[in-house]
PDB file of C-alpha atoms and ligand atoms in Angstrom:
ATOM      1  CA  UNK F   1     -48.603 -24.190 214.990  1.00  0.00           C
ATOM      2  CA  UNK F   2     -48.776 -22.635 211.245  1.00  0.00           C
ATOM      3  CA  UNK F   3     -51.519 -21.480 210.118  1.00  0.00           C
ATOM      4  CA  UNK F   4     -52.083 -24.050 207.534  1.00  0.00           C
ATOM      5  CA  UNK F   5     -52.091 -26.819 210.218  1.00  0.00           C
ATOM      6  CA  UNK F   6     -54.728 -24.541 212.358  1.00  0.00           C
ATOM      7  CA  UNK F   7     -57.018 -24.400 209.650  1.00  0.00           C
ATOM      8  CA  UNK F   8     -57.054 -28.022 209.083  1.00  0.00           C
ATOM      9  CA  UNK F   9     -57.523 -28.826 212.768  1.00  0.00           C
ATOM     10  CA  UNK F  10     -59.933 -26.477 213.387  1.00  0.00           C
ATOM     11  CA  UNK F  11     -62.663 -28.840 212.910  1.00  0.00           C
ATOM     12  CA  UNK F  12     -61.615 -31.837 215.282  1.00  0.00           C
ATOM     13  CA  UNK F  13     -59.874 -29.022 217.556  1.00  0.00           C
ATOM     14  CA  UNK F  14     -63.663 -26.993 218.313  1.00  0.00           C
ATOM     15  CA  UNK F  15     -65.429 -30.480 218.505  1.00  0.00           C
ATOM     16  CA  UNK F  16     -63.060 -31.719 221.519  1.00  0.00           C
ATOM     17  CA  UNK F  17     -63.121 -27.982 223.043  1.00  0.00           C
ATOM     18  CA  UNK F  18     -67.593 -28.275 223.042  1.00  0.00           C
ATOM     19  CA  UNK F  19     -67.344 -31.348 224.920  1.00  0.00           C
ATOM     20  CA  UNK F  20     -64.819 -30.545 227.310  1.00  0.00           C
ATOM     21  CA  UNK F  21     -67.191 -27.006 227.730  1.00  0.00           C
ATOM     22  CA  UNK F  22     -70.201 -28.879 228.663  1.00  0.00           C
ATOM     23  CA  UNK F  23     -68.656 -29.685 232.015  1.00  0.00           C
ATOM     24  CA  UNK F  24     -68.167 -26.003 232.663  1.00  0.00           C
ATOM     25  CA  UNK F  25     -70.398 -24.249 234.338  1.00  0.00           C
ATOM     26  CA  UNK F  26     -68.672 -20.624 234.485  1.00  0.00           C
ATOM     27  CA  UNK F  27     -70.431 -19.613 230.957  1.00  0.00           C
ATOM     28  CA  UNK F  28     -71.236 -16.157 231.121  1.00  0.00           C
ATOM     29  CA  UNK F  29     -69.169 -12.699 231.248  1.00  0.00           C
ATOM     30  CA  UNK F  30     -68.253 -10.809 228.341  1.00  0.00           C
ATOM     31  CA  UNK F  31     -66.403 -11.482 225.251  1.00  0.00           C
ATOM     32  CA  UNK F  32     -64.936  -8.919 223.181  1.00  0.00           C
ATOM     33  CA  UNK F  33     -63.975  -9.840 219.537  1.00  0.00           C
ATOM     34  CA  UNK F  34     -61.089  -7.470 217.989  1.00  0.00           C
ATOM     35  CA  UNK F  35     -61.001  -7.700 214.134  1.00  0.00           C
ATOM     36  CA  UNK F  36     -58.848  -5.453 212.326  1.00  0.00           C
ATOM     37  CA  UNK F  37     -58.383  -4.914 208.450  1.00  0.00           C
ATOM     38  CA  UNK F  38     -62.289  -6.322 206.600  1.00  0.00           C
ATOM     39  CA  UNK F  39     -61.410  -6.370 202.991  1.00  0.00           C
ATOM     40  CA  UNK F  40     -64.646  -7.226 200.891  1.00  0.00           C
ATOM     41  CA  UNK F  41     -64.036 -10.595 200.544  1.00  0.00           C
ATOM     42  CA  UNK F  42     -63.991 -11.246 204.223  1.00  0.00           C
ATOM     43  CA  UNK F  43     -67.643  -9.259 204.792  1.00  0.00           C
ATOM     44  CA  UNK F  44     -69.423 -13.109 204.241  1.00  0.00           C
ATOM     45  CA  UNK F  45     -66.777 -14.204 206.932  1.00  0.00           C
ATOM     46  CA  UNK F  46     -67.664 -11.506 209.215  1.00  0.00           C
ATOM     47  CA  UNK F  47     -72.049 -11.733 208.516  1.00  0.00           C
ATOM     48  CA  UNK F  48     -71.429 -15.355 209.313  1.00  0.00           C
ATOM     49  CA  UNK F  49     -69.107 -14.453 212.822  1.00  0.00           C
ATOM     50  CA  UNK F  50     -72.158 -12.207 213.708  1.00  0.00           C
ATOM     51  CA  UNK F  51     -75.333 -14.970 213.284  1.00  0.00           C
ATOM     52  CA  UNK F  52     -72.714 -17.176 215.422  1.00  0.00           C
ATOM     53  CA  UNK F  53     -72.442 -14.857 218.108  1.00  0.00           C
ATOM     54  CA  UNK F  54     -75.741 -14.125 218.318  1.00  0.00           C
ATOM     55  CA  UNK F  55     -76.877 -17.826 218.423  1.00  0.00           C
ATOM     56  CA  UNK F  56     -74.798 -18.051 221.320  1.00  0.00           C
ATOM     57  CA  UNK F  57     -74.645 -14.325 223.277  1.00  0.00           C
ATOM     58  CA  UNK F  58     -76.114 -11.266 223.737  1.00  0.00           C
ATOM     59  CA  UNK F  59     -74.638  -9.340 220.955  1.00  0.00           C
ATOM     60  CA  UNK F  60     -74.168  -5.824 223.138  1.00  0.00           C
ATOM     61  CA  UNK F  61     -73.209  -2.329 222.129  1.00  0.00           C
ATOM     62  CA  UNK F  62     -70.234  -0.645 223.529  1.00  0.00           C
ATOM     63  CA  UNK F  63     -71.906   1.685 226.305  1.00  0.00           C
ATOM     64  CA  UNK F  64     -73.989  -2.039 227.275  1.00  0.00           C
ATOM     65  CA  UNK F  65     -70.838  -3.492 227.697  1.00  0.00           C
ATOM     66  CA  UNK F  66     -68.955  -0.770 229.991  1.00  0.00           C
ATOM     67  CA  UNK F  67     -72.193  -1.812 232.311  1.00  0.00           C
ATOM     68  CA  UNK F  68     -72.529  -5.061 231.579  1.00  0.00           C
ATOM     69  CA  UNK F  69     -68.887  -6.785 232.406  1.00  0.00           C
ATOM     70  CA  UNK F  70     -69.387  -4.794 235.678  1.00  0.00           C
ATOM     71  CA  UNK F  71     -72.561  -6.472 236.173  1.00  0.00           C
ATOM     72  CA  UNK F  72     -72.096  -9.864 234.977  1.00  0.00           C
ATOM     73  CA  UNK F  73     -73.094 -13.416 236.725  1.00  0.00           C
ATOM     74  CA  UNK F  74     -72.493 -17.186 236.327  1.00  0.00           C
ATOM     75  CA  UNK F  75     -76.066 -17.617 235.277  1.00  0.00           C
ATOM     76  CA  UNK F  76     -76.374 -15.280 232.497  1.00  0.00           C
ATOM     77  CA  UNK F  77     -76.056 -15.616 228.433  1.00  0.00           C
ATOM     78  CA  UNK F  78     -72.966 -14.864 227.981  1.00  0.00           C
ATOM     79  CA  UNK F  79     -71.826 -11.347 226.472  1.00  0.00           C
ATOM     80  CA  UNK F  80     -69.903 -10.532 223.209  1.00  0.00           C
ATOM     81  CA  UNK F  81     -69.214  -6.821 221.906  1.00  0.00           C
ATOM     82  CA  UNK F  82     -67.359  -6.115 219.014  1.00  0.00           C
ATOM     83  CA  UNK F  83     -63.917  -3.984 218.077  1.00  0.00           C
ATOM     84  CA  UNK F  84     -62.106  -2.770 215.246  1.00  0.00           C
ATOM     85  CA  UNK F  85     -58.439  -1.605 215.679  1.00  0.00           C
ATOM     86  CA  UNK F  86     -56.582   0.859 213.731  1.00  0.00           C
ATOM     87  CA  UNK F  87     -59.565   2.624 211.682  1.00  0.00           C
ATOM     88  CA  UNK F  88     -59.240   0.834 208.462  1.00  0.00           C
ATOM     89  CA  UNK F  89     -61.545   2.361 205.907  1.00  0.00           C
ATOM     90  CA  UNK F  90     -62.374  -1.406 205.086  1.00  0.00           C
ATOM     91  CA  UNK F  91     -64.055  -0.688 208.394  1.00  0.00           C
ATOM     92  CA  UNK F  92     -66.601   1.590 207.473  1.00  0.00           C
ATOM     93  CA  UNK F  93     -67.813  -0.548 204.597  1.00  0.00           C
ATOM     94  CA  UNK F  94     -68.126  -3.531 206.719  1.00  0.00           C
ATOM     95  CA  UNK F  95     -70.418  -1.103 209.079  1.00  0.00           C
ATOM     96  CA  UNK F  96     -72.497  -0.195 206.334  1.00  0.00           C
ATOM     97  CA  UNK F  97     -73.146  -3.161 203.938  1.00  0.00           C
ATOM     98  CA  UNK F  98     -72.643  -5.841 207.756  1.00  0.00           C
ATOM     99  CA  UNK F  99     -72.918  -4.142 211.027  1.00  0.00           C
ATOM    100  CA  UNK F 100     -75.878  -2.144 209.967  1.00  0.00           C
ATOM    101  CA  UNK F 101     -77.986  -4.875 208.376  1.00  0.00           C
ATOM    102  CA  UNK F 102     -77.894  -6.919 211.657  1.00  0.00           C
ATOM    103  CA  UNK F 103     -78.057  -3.805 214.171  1.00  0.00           C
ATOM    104  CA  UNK F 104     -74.877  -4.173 215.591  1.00  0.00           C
ATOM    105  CA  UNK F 105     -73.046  -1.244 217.043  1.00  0.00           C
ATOM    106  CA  UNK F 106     -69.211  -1.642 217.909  1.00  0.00           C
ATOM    107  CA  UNK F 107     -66.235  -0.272 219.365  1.00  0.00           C
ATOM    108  CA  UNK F 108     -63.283   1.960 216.573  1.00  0.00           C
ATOM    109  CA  UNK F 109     -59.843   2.523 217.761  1.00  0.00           C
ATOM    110  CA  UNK F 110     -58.350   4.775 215.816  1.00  0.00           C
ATOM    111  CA  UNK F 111     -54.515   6.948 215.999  1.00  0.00           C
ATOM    112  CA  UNK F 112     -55.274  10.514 215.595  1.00  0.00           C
ATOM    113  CA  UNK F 113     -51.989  11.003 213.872  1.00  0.00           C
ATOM    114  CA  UNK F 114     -52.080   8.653 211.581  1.00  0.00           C
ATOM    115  CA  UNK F 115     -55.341   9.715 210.295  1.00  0.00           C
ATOM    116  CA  UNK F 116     -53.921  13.020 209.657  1.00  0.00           C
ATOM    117  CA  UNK F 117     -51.245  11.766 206.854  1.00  0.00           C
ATOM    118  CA  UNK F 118     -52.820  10.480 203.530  1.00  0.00           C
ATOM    119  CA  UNK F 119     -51.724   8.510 200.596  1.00  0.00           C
ATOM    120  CA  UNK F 120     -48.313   7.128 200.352  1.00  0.00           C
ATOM    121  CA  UNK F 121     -47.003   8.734 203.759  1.00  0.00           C
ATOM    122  CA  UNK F 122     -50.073   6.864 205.571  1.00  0.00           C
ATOM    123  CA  UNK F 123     -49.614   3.784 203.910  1.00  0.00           C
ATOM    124  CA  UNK F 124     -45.685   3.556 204.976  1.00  0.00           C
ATOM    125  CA  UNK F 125     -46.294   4.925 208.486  1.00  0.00           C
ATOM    126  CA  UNK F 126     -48.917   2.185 209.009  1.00  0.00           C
ATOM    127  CA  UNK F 127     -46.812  -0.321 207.956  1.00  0.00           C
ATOM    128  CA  UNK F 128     -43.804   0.674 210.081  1.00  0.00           C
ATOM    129  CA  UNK F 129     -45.733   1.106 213.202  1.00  0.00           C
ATOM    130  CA  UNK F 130     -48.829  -0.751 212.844  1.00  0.00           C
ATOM    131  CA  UNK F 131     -47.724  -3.281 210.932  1.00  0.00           C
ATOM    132  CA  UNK F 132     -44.544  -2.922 213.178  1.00  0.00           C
ATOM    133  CA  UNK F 133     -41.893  -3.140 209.979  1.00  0.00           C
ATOM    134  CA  UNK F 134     -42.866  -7.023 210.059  1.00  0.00           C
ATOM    135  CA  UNK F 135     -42.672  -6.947 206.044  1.00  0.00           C
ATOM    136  CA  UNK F 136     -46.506  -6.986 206.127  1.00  0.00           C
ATOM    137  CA  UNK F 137     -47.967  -4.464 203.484  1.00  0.00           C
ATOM    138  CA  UNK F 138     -50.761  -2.552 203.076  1.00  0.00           C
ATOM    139  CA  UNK F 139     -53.201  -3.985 201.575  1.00  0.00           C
ATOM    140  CA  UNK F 140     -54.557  -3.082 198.038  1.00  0.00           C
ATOM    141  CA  UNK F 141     -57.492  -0.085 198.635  1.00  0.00           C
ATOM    142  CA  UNK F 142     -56.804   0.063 201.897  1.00  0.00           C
ATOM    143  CA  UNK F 143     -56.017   3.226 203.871  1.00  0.00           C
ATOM    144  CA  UNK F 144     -57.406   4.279 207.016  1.00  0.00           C
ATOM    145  CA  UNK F 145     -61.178   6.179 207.624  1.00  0.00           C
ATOM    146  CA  UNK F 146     -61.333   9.913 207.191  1.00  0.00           C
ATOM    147  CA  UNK F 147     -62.281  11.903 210.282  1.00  0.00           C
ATOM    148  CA  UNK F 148     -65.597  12.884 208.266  1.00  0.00           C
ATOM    149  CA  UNK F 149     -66.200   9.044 208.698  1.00  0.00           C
ATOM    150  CA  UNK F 150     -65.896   8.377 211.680  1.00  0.00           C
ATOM    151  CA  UNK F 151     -68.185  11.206 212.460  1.00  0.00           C
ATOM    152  CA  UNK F 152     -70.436   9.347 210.299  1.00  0.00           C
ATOM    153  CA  UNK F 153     -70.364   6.186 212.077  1.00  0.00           C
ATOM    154  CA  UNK F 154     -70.858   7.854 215.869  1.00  0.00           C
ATOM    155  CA  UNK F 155     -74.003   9.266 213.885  1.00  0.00           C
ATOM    156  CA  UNK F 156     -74.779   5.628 213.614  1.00  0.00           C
ATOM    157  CA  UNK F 157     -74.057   4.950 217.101  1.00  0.00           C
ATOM    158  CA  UNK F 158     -70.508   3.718 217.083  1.00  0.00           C
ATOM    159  CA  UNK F 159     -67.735   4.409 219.512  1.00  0.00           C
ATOM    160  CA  UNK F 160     -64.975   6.123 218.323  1.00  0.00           C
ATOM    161  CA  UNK F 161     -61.976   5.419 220.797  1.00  0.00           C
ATOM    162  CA  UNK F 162     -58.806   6.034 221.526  1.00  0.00           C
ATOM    163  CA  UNK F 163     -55.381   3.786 220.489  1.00  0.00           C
ATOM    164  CA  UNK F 164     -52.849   5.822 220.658  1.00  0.00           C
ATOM    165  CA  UNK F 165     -52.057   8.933 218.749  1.00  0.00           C
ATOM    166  CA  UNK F 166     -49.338   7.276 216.270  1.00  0.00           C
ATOM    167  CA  UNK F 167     -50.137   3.268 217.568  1.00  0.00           C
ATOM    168  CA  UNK F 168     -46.398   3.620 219.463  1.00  0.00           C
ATOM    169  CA  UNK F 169     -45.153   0.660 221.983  1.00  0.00           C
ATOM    170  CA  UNK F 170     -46.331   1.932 225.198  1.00  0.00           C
ATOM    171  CA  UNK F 171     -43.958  -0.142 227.084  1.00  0.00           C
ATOM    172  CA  UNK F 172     -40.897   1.359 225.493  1.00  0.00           C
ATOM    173  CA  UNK F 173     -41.806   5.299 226.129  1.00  0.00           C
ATOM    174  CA  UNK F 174     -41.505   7.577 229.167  1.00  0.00           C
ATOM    175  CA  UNK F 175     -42.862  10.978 230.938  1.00  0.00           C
ATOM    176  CA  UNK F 176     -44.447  13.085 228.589  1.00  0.00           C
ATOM    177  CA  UNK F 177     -43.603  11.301 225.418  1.00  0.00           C
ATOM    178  CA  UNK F 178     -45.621   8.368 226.432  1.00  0.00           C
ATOM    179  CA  UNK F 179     -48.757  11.003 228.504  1.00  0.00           C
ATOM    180  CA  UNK F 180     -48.412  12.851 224.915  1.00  0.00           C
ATOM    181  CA  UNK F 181     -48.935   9.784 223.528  1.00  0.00           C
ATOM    182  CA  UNK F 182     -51.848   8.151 225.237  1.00  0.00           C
ATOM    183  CA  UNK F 183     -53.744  11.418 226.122  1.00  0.00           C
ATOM    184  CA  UNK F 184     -53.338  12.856 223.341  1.00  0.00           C
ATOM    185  CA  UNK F 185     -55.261  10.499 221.201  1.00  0.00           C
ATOM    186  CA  UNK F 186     -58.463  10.798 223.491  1.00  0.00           C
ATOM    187  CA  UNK F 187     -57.790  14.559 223.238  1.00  0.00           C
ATOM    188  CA  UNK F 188     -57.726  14.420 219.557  1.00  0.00           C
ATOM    189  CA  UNK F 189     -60.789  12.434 219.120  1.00  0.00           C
ATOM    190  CA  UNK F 190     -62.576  14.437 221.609  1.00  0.00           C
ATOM    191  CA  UNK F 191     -61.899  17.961 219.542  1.00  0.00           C
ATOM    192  CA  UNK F 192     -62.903  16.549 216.006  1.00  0.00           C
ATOM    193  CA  UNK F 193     -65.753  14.661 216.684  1.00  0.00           C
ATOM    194  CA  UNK F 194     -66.904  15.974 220.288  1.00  0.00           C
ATOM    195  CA  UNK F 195     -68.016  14.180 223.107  1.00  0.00           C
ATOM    196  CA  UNK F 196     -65.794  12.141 225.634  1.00  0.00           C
ATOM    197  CA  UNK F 197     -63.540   9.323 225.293  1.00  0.00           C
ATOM    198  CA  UNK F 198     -63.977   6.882 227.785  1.00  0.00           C
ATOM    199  CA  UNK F 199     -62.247   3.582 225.992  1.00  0.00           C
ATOM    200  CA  UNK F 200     -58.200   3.106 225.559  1.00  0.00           C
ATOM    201  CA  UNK F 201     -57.038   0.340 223.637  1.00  0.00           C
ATOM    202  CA  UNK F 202     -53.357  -0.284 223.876  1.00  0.00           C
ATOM    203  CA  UNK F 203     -51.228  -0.719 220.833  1.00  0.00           C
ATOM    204  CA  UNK F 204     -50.621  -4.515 219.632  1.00  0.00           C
ATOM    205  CA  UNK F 205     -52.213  -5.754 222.961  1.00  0.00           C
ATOM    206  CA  UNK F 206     -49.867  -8.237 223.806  1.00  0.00           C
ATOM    207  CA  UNK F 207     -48.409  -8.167 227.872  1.00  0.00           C
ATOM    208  CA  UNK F 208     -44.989  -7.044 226.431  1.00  0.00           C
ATOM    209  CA  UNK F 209     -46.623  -3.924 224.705  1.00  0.00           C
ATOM    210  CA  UNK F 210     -47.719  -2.854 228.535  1.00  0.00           C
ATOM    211  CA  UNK F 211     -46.541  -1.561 231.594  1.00  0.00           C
ATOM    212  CA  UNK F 212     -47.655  -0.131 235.499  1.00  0.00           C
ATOM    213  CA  UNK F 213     -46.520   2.817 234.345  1.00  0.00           C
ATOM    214  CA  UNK F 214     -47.997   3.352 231.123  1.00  0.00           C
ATOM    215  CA  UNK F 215     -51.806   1.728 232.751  1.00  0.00           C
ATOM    216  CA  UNK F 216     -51.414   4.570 235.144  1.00  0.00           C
ATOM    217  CA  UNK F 217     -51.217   7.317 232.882  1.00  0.00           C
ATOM    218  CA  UNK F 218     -54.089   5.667 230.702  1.00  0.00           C
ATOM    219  CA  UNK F 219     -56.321   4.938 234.163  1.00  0.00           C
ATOM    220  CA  UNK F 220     -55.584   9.037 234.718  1.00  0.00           C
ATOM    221  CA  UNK F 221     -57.173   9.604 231.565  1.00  0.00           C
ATOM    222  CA  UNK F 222     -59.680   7.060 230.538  1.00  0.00           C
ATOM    223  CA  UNK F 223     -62.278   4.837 231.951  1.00  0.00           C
ATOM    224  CA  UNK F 224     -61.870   1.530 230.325  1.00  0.00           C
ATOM    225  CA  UNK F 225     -58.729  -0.258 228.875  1.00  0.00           C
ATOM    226  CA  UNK F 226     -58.808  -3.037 226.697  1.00  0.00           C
ATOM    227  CA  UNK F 227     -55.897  -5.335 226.142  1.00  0.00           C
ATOM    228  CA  UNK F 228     -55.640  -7.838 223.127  1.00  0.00           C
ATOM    229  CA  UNK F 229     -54.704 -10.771 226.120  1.00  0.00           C
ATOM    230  CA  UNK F 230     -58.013 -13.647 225.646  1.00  0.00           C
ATOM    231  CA  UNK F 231     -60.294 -14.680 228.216  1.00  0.00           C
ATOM    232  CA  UNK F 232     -63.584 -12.821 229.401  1.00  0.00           C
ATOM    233  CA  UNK F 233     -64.514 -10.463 231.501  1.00  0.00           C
ATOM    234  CA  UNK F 234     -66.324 -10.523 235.249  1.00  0.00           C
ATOM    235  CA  UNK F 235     -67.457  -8.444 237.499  1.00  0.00           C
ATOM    236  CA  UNK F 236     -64.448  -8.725 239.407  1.00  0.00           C
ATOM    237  CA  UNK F 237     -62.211  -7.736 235.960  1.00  0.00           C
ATOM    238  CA  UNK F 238     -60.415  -4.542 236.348  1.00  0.00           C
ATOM    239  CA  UNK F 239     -61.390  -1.684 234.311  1.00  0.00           C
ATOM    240  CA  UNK F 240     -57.470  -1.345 233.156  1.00  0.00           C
ATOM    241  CA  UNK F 241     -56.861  -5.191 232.653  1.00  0.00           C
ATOM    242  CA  UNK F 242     -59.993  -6.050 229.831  1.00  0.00           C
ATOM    243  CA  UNK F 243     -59.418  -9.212 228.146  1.00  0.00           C
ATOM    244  CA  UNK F 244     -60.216  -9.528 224.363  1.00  0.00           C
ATOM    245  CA  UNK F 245     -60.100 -11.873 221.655  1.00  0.00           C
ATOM    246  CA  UNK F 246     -58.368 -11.147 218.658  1.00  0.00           C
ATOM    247  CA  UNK F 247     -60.337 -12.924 215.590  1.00  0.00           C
ATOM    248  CA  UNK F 248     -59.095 -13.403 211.953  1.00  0.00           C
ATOM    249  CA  UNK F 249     -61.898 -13.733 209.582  1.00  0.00           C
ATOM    250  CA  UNK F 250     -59.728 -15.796 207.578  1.00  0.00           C
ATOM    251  CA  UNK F 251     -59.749 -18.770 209.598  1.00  0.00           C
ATOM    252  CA  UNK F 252     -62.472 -21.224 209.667  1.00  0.00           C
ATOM    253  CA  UNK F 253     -65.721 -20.940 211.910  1.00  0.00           C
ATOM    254  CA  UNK F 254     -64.831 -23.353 214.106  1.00  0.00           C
ATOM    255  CA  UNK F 255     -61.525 -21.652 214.950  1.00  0.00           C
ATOM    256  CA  UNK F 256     -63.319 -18.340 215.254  1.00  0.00           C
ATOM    257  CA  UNK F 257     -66.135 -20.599 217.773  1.00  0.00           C
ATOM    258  CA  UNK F 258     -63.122 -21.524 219.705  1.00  0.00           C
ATOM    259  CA  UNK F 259     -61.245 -17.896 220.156  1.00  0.00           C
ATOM    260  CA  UNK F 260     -64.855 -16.874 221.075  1.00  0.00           C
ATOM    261  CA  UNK F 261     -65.779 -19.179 223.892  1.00  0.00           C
ATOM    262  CA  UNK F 262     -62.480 -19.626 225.419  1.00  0.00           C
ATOM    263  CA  UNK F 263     -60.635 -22.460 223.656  1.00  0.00           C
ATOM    264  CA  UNK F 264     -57.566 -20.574 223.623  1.00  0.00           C
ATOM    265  CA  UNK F 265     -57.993 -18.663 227.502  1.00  0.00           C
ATOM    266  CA  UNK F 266     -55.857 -21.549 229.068  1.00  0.00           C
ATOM    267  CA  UNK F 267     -52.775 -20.137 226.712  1.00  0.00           C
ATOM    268  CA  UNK F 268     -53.263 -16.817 228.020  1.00  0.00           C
ATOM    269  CA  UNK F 269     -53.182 -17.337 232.128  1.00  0.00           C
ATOM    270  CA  UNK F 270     -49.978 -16.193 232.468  1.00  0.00           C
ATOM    271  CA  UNK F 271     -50.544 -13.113 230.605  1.00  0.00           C
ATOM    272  CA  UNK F 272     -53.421 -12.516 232.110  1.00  0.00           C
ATOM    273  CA  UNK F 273     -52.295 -12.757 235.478  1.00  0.00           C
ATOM    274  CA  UNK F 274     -49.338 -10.017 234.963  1.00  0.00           C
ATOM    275  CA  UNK F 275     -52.005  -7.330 233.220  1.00  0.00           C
ATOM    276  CA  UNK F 276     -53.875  -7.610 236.062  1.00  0.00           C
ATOM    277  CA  UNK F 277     -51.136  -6.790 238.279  1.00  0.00           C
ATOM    278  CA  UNK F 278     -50.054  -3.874 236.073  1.00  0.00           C
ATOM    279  CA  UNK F 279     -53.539  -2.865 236.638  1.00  0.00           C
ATOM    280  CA  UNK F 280     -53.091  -3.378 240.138  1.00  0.00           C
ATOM    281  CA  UNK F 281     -50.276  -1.098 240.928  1.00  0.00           C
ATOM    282  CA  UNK F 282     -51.207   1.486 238.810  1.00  0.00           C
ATOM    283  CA  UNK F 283     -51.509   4.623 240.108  1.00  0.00           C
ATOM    284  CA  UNK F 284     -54.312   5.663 238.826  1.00  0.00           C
TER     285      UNK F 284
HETATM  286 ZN1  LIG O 301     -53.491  -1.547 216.632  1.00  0.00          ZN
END
């Protein structure tokens, strides 16, 4: 469907997806919204996301969460965290002039090496990889955060974690290449801004960005991994298979309502069912 054609059935498409809900009586678990690039004229968009997701959840923070989709039960308000990929200093606006004002503390995944390059060799490295060379451009301002910060926002209580150390295709690296790559981002983070690294989040998060292989080395190394496949997570969700949805603030609310309480899961089954087998046979 274009997005065009989303937009305008957003509406109608949310309104059949609350009914249909009603009859459900698995509400609970915990969402996790990913967001990525918040230009200022998306920060109304994303204010607006959060007074919607607290209407409906219990807005947590990233260390509630680790505990809380561990610990969570059909009878409970339903959980939603949120995460930023890629470290866009967009980011740390939208923590200071959004996050902040509502107490909200989320989840950063940054690339260590990335960071590390500025001006016109970030800007074309983050588009090739990324971006993935998908003609997409940076966007006017935009570059990623400084390590300086995202020192500042873990003062504020944020999670810096890991995503790689140049946001490579997991699925398509081997031996130390890809352990260089995945362990060395946690390692990276670790040594500039202290502290450990507990959360992964793979590069583009889709199932064919993922392997056994690569969930082992990342279960060797970190606690938590979070995928960019939708649905929520249980108690019974495995610590390397965590479901998340991907939001664009661009879209209209009722889209955004429907990402965030599972309009889209049914979409994602089959997805979801070969992450968690990857998780499964890891080796970890
Ligand atoms: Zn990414």
């Amino acid at each position: 469907m274009s997005g065009a054609l989303r937009r305008a059935l957003a509406g109608p498409t949310y309104a059949a997806w609350r009914i249909l809900r009603a009859f459900r009586r698995d509400i609970g678990g915990l969402r996790i919204v990913v967001l990525h690039g918040t230009p200022d004229e998306s920060l109304s968009a994303l204010d607006r996301l959060i007074v919607t997701i607290k209407r409906g959840h219990d807005l947590v923070t990233p260390d509630q969460a680790a505990a809380r989709f561990i610990d969570t039960n059909a009878n409970r308000r339903p959980a939603c965290l949120l995460s930023f990929d890629d470290g866009f200093a967009s980011n740390h606006r939208a923590a200071h002039e959004v996050l902040a004002r509502h107490g909200v503390k989320a989840l950063f995944f940054v690339c260590p090496n990335l960071i590390d390059l500025d001006g016109v060799a970030q800007s074309r490295r983050v588009v090739e990889t990324v971006f993935d060379g998908h003609g997409e451009r940076m966007p006017a301002n935009e570059r990623l955060m400084t390590w300086a910060e995202l020192a500042e926002l873990k003062t504020a209580g944020h999670v810096i974690a890991a995503h790689g150390l140049a946001h490579r295709r997991l699925s398509g690296l081997a031996g130390s290449e890809r352990e260089r790559e995945i362990n060395g981002s946690g390692d990276a983070i670790a040594a500039r801004l202290g502290g450990t690294v507990d959360w992964f989040a793979y590069p583009f998060g889709d199932i064919d960005s993922i392997s056994a292989e690569a969930l082992s080395v990342v279960g060797k190394r970190y606690g938590l991994c979070r995928s960019g496949i939708r649905g929520d997570n249980r108690t019974d969700t495995h610590r390397l298979a965590i479901r998340a949805e991907p939001v664009d603030l661009a879209m209209p609310l009722a889209y955004q309502r429907l990402e965030l309480e599972g309009g889209l899961d049914g979409r994602y089954a089959d997805a979801r069912e070969k992450l968690d087998t990857f998780a499964r046979t890891a080796k970890a």
